[in-house]
Coordinates of C-alpha atoms and ligand atoms in Angstrom, one line a residue:
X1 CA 0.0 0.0 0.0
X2 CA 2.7 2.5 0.6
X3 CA 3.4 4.4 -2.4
X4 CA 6.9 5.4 -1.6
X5 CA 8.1 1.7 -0.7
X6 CA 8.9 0.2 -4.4
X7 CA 8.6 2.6 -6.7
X8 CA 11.4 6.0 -7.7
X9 CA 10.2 9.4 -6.8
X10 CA 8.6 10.9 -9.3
X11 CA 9.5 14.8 -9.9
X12 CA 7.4 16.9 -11.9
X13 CA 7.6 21.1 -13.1
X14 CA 4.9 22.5 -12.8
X15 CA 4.5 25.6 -15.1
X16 CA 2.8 29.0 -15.2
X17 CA 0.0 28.5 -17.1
X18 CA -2.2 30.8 -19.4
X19 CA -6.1 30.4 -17.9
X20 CA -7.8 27.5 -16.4
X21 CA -11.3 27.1 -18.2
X22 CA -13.5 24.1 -18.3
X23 CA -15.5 22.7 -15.8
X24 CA -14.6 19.5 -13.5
X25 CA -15.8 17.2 -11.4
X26 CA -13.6 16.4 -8.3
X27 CA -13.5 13.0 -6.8
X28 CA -15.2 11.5 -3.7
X29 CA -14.5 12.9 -0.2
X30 CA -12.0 11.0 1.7
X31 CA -13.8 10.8 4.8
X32 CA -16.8 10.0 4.0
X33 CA -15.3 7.1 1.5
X34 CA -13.5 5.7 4.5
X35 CA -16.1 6.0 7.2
X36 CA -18.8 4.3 4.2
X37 CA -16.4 1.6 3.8
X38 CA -16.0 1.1 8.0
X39 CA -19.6 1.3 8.7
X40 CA -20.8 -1.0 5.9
X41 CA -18.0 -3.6 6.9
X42 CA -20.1 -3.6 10.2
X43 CA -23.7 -3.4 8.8
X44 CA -25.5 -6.9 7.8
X45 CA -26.1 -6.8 4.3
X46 CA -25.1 -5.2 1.2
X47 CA -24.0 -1.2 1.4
X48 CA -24.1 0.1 -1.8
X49 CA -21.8 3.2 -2.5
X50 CA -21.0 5.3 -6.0
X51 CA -18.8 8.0 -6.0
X52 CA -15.9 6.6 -3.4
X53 CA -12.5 7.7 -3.5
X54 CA -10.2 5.6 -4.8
X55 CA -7.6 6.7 -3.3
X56 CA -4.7 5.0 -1.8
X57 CA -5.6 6.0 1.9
X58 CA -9.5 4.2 0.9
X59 CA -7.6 1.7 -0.5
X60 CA -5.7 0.6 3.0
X61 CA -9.5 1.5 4.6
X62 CA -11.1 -1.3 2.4
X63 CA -8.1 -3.8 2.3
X64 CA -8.1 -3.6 6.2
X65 CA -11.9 -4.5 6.5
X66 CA -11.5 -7.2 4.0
X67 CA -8.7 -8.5 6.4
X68 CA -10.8 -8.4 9.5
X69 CA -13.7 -10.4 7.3
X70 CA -16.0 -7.9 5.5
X71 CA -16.5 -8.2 1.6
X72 CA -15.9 -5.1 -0.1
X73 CA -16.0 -5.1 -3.9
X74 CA -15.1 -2.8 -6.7
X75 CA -18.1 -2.9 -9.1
X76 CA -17.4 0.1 -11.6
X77 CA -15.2 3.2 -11.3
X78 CA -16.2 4.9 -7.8
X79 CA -19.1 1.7 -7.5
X80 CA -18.5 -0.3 -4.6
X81 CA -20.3 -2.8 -3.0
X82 CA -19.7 -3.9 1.0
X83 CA -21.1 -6.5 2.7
X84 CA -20.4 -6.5 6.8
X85 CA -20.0 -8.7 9.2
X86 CA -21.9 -6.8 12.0
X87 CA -21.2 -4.9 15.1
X88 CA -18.9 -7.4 17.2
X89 CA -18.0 -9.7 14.5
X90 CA -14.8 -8.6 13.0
X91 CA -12.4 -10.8 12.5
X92 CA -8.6 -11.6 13.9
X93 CA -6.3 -10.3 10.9
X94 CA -3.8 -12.5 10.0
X95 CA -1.4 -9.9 8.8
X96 CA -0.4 -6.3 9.9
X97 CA -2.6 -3.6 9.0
X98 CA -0.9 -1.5 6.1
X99 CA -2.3 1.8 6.5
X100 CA 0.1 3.6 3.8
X101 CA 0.3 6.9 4.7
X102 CA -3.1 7.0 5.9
X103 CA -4.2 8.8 9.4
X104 CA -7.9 8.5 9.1
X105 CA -7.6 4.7 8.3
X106 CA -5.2 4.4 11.3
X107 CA -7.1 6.1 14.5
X108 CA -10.6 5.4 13.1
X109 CA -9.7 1.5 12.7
X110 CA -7.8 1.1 16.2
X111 CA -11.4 2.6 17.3
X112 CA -13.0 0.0 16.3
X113 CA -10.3 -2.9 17.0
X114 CA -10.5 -1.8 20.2
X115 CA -13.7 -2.4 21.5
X116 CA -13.6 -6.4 19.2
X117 CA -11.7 -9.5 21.0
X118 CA -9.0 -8.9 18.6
X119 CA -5.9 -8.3 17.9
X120 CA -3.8 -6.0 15.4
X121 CA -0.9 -4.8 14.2
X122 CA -1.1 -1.2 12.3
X123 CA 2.1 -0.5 10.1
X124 CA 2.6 2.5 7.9
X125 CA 4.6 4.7 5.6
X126 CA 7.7 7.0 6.8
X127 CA 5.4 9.6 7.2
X128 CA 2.2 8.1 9.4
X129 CA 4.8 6.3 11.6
X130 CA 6.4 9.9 12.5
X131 CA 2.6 10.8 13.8
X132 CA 1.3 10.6 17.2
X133 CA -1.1 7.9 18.0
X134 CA -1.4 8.7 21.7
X135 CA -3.9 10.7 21.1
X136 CA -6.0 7.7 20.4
X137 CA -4.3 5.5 22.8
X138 CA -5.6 7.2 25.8
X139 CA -9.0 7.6 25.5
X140 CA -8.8 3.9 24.0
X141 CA -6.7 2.3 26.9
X142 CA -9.6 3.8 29.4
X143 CA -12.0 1.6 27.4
X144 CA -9.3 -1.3 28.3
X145 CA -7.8 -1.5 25.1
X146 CA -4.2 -2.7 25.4
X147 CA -0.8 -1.0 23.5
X148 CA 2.3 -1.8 22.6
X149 CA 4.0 0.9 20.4
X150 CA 6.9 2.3 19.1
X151 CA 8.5 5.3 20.9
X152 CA 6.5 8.0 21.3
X153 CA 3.1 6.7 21.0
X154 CA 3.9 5.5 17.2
X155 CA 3.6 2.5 14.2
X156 CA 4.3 0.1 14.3
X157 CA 2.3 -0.6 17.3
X158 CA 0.0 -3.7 18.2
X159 CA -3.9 -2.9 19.6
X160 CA -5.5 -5.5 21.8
X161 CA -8.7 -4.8 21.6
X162 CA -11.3 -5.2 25.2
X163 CA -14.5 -7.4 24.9
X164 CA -16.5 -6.1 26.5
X165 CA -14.8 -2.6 26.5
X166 CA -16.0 -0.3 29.1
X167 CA -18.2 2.9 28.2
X168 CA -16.4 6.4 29.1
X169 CA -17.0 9.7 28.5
X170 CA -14.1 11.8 26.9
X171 CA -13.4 15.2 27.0
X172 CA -11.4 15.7 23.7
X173 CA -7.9 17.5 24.5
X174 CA -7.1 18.4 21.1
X175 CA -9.7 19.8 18.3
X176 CA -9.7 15.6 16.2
X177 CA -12.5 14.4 14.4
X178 CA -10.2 11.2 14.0
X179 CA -9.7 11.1 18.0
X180 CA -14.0 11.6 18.2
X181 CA -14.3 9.3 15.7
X182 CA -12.3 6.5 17.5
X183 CA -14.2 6.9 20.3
X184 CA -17.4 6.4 18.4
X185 CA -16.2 3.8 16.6
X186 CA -15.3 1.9 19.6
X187 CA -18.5 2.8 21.1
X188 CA -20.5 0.8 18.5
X189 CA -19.0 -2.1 20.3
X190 CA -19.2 -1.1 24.1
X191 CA -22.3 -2.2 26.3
X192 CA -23.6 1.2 27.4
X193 CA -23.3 4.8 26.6
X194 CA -20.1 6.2 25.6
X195 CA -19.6 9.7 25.2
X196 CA -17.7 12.1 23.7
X197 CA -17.4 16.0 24.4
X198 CA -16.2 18.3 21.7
X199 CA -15.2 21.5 22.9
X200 CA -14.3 22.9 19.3
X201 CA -16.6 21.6 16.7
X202 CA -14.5 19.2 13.8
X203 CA -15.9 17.5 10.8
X204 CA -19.3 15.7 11.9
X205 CA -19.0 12.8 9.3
X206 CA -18.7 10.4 11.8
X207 CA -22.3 11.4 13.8
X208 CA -24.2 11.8 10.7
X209 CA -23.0 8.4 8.7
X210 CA -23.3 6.7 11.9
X211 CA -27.0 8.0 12.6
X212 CA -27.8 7.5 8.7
X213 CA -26.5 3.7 9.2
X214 CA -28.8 3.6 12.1
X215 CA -27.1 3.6 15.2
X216 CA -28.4 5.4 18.5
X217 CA -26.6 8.7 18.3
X218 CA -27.2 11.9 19.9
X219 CA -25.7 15.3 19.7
X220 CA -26.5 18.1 22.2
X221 CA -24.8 21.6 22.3
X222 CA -24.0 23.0 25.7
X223 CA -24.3 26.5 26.6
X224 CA -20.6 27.4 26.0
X225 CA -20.8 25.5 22.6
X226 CA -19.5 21.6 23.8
X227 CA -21.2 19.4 21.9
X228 CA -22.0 16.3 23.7
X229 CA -22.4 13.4 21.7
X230 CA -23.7 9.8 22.8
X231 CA -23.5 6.6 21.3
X232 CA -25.1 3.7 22.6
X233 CA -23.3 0.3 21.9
X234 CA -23.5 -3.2 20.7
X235 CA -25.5 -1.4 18.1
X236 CA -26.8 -3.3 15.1
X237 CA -26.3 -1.1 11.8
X238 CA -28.6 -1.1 8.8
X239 CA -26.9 -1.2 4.9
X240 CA -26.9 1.8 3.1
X241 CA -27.1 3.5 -0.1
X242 CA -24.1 6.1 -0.1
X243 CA -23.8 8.7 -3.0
X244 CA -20.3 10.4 -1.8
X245 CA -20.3 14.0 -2.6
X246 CA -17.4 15.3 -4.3
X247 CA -14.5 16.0 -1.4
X248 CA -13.9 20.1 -0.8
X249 CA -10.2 19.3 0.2
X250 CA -9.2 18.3 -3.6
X251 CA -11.9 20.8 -4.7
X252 CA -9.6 23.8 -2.8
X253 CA -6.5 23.3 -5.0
X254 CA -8.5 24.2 -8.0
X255 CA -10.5 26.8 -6.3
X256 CA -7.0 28.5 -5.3
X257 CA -5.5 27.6 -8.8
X258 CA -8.3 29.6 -10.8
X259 CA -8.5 32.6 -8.7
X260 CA -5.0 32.9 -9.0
X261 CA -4.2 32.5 -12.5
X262 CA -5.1 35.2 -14.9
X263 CA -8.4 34.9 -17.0
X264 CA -9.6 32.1 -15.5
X265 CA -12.8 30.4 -15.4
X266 CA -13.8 27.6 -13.3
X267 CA -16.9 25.4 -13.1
X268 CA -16.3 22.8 -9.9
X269 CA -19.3 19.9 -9.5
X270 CA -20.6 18.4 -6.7
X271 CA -18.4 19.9 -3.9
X272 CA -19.7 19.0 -0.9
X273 CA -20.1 21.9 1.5
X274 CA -20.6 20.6 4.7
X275 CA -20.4 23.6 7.3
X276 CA -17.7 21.9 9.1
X277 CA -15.3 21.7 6.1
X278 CA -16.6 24.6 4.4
X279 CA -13.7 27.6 5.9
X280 CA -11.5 28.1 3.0
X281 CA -14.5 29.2 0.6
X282 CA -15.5 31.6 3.2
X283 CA -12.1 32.9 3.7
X284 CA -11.2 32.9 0.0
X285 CA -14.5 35.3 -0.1
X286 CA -13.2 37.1 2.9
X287 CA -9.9 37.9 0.7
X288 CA -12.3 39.1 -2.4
X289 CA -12.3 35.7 -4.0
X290 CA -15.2 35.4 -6.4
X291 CA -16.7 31.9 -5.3
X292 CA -19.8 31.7 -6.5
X293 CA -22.6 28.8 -5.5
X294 CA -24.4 27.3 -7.8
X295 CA -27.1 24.7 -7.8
X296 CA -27.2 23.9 -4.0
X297 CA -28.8 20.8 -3.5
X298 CA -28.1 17.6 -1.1
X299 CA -26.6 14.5 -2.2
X300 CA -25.6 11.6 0.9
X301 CA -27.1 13.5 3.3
X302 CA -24.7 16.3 3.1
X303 CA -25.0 20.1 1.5
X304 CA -23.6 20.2 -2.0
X305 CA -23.1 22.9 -4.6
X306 CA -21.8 23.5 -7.8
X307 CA -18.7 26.4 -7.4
X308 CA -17.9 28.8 -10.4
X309 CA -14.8 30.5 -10.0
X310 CA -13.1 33.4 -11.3
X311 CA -10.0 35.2 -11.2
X312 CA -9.7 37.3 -8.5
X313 CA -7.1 40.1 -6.7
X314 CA -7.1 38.9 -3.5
X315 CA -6.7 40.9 -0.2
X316 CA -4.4 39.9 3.0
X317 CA -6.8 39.3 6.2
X318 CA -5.8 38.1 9.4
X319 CA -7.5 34.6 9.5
X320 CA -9.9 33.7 12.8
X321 CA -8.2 31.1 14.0
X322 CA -11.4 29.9 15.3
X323 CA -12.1 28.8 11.1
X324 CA -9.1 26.4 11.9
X325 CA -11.3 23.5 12.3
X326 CA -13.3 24.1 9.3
X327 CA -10.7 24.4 7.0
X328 CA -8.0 22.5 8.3
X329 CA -6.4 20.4 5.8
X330 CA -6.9 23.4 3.0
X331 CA -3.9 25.5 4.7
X332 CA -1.1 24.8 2.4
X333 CA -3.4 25.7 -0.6
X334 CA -4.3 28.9 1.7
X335 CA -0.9 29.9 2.1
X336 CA -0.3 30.2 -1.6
X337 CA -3.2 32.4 -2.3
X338 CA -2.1 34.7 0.8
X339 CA 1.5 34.4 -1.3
X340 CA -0.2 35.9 -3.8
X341 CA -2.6 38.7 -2.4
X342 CA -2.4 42.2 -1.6
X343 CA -0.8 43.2 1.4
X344 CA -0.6 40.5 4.9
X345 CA -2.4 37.3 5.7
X346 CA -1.7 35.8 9.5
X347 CA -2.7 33.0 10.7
X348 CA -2.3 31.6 13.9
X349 CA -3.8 28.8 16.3
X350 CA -2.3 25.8 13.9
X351 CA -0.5 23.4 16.0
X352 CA -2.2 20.8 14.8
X353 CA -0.8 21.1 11.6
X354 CA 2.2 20.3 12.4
X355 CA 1.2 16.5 13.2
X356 CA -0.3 16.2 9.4
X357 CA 1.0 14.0 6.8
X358 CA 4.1 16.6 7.3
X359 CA 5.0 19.9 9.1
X360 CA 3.1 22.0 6.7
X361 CA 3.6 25.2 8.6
X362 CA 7.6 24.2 8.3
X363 CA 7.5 22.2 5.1
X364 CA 5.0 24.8 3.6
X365 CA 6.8 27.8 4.8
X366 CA 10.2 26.2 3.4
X367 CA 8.7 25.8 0.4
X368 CA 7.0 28.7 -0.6
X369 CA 10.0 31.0 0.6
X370 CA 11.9 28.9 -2.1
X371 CA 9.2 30.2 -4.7
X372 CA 9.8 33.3 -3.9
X373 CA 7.3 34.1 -1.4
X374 CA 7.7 36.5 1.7
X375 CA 6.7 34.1 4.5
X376 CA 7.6 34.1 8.5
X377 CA 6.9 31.4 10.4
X378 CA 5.9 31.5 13.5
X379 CA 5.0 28.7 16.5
X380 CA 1.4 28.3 15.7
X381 CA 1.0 29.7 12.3
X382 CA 2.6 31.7 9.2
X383 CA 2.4 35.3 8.5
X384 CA 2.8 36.3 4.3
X385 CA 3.2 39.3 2.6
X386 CA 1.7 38.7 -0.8
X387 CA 2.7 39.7 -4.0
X388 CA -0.2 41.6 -4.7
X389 CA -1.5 39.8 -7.7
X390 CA 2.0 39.4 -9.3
X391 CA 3.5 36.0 -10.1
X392 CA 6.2 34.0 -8.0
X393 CA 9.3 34.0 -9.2
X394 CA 9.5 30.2 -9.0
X395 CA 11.6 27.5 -7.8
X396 CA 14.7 26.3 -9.6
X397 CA 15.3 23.5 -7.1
X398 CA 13.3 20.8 -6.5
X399 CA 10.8 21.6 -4.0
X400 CA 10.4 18.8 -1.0
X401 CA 7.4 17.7 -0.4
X402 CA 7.9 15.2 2.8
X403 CA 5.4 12.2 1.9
X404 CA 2.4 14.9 2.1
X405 CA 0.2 15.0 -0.8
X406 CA -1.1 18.5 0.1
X407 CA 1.9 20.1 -0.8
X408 CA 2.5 18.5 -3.4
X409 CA -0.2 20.0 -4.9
X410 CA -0.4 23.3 -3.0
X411 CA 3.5 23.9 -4.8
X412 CA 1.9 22.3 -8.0
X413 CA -0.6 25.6 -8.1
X414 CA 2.0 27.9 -6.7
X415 CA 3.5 26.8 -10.1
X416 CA 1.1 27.7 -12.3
X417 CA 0.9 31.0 -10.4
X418 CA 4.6 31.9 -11.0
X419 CA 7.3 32.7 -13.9
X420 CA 9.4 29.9 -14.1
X421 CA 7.6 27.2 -12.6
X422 CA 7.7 25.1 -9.1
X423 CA 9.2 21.0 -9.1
X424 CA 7.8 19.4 -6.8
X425 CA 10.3 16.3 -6.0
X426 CA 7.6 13.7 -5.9
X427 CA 4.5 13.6 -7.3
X428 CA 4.0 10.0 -6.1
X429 CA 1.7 10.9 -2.9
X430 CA -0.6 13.1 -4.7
X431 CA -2.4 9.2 -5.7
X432 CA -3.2 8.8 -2.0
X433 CA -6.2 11.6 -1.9
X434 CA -6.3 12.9 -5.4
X435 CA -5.1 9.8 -8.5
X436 CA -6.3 12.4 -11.3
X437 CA -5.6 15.6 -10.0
X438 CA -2.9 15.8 -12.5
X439 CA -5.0 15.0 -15.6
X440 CA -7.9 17.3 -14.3
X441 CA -5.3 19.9 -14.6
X442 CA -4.1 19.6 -17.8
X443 CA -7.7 19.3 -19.1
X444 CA -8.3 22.7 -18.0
X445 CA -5.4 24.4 -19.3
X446 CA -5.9 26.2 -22.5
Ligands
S3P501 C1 -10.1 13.6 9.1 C2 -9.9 14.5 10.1 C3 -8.9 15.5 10.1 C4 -8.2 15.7 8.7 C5 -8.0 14.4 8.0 C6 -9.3 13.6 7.9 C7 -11.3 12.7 9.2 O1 -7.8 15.1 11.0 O2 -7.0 16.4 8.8 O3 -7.5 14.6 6.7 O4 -11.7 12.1 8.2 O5 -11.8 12.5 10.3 P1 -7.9 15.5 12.6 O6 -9.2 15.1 13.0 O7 -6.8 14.7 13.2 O8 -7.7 17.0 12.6

């Protein structure tokens, strides 16, 4: 499953381009093609989903369900068809866990290991095994879960799961929809209530699939804004028809790359726009971007629209870091517009991003400085004094990209948006979110 095990890196210049025009369709969104492919491994009878992601991080997803028992079938491009084993019945793998370079697959599967009389070992890529898995560890061992990892709270590492795991109720320490989704996961399993209390709202993927697949799952909002969401176990889940919406976090590289190049002219289709991973488009506005929404309809149980975009001089803002949430994985693509735009863009409360597939305050930082940008970086976030509409100058060197598909093609758009082009040093990890993003790029060049 890891990309970067047998095959060469693959660099790749990425030039200035003259308009993007055309309209695309992205692919499926990553979470919610992993979390279809989890819950329907645990529902009895056949799921049916079209528009998954066939990424490589799904990929590890569906080969790790098929290796704890569950059928999961490719019928068509993006048509899959699961068929579970039920809440409670997954099975001993017989082999390590590949999860590539995949987070999502990791926590969100040693949820539900966890709370299963089983046993598993989760391996990964260079990159996933440099990122912290205590996180899920804790709240997991206080189920009575058992660990043995590498330093630091790291893969490889072996999860004995409890049966019957014992219900808690977690206060979540860091802003995670993976660490909230483990907990739910391992909930399904867990006689009782478990509960989980999100300070800081993240992605609610998890709640609504796992309400849709019909579990017992409730969500109440405190007075200061904690949302407080039960789960009762040893839950029996219903199959499912899933239409995945198109994902917004391979939608925001296009988004970026057409209000940034000259003359351009950009239909996007079915981008879901889910409120909780909807920040960028309302920052890009913020900065003078002209997003417009089109069509707004719902597909899968989530808001989707159509976006037409157009080139657009954007401004500097400082950026609330309360969006962070919201818009988390779409900062590298962020930070190139900002390289871009008149006058100052901060940001600030983005830890977290350090613990992504990369550093991408570091890596991203590093980067665009190399393309010429005017970038500080600072603890928790990156303050850049745009160009004011003018091109980069570019990269001569090869621009490293650290396993971490995201800036691969964040530096891939800050190429078309320079003089003499950005190389990106591999191209390779782009196939674990986004397999055509290259060809959707070249078809709307003109
Ligand atoms: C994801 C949650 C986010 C995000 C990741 C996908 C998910 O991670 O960065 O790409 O599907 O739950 P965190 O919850 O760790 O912020």
């Amino acid at each position: 499953m890891s990309h970067a095990a047998d095959t060469a890196m693959r660099p790749l210049r990425f030039m200035p381009s003259g308009p993007l025009k055309g309209t695309i369709r992205v692919p499926g969104d990553k979470s919610i093609s992993h979390r279809s492919i989890m819950l329907g491994a645990l529902a009895v009878g056949e799921t049916k989903v079209t528009g998954l992601l066939e990424g490589e991080d799904v990929l590890a997803t569906a080969a790790a369900m098929r290796a704890m028992g569950a059928s999961v079938e490719r019928v068509a491009e993006g048509e899959w068809r699961v068929h579970g084993v039920g809440v409670g019945a997954l099975l001993q793998p017989e082999a390590p866990l590949d999860m590539g370079n995949s987070g999502t697959s990791t926590r969100l599967l040693m949820g539900l290991v966890a709370s299963h009389p089983i046993s598993a070992t989760f391996i990964g890529d260079a990159s996933l095994s440099k990122r912290p898995m205590g996180r899920v560890i804790e709240p997991l061992s206080q189920m009575g879960a058992s660990f043995e990892a590498s330093e630091g709270g790291r893969l490889p590492l072996i999860l004995k799961g409890a049966s019957p795991a014992v219900p808690i109720s977690y206060r979540l320490p860091v802003a995670s929809a993976q660490v909230k989704s483990a907990v739910l996961l391992a909930g399904l399993n867990t006689p009782g209530v478990t509960t989980v209390l999100e300070p800081v709202p993240t992605r609610d993927h998890s709640e609504r699939m796992l309400r849709g697949f019909g579990a017992e799952l409730n969500v109440e909002v405190e007075t200061d804004g904690t949302r407080v969401i039960t789960i009762r176990g040893e839950a029996e889940l219903r199959p499912q028809v899933i239409d995945v919406p198109g994902d917004p976090s391979s939608a925001a590289f296009f988004i970026v790359a057409a209000l940034l190049v000259p003359g351009s002219d950009v239909v996007i289709e079915n981008v879901g726009l889910n409120p909780t991973r909807a920040g960028l488009i309302d920052v890009l506005r913020q900065m003078g971007g002209q997003i417009e929404e089109i069509n707004a309809r719902e597909v899968g149980g989530e808001p989707v629209a159509d976006l037409r975009v157009t080139h657009s001089v954007l401004k500097g803002i400082e950026v609330d870091p309360a969006m962070a949430p919201s818009m988390i994985d779409e900062f590298p693509a962020l930070f190139v517009a900002a390289s871009l735009a008149e006058g100052t863009t901060r940001t600030s409360g983005l830890d977290e991003l350090r613990v992504k597939e990369s550093d991408r305050l570091a890596v991203m930082a590093t980067a665009l400085a190399a393309a010429g940008a005017r970038i500080e970086e600072h603890e928790d976030g990156l303050v850049i004094e745009g160009t004011g509409g003018e091109p980069l100058a570019g990269a001569e060197n090869a621009i490293a990209t650290h396993l971490d598909h995201r800036i691969a093609m964040s530096m891939a758009v800050a190429g078309l948006a320079s003089r003499d082009g950005v190389e990106v040093d591999d191209t390779r990890p782009i196939a674990t979110s986004f397999p055509v993003f290259e060809t959707m790029l070249d078809g709307l060049k003109t």
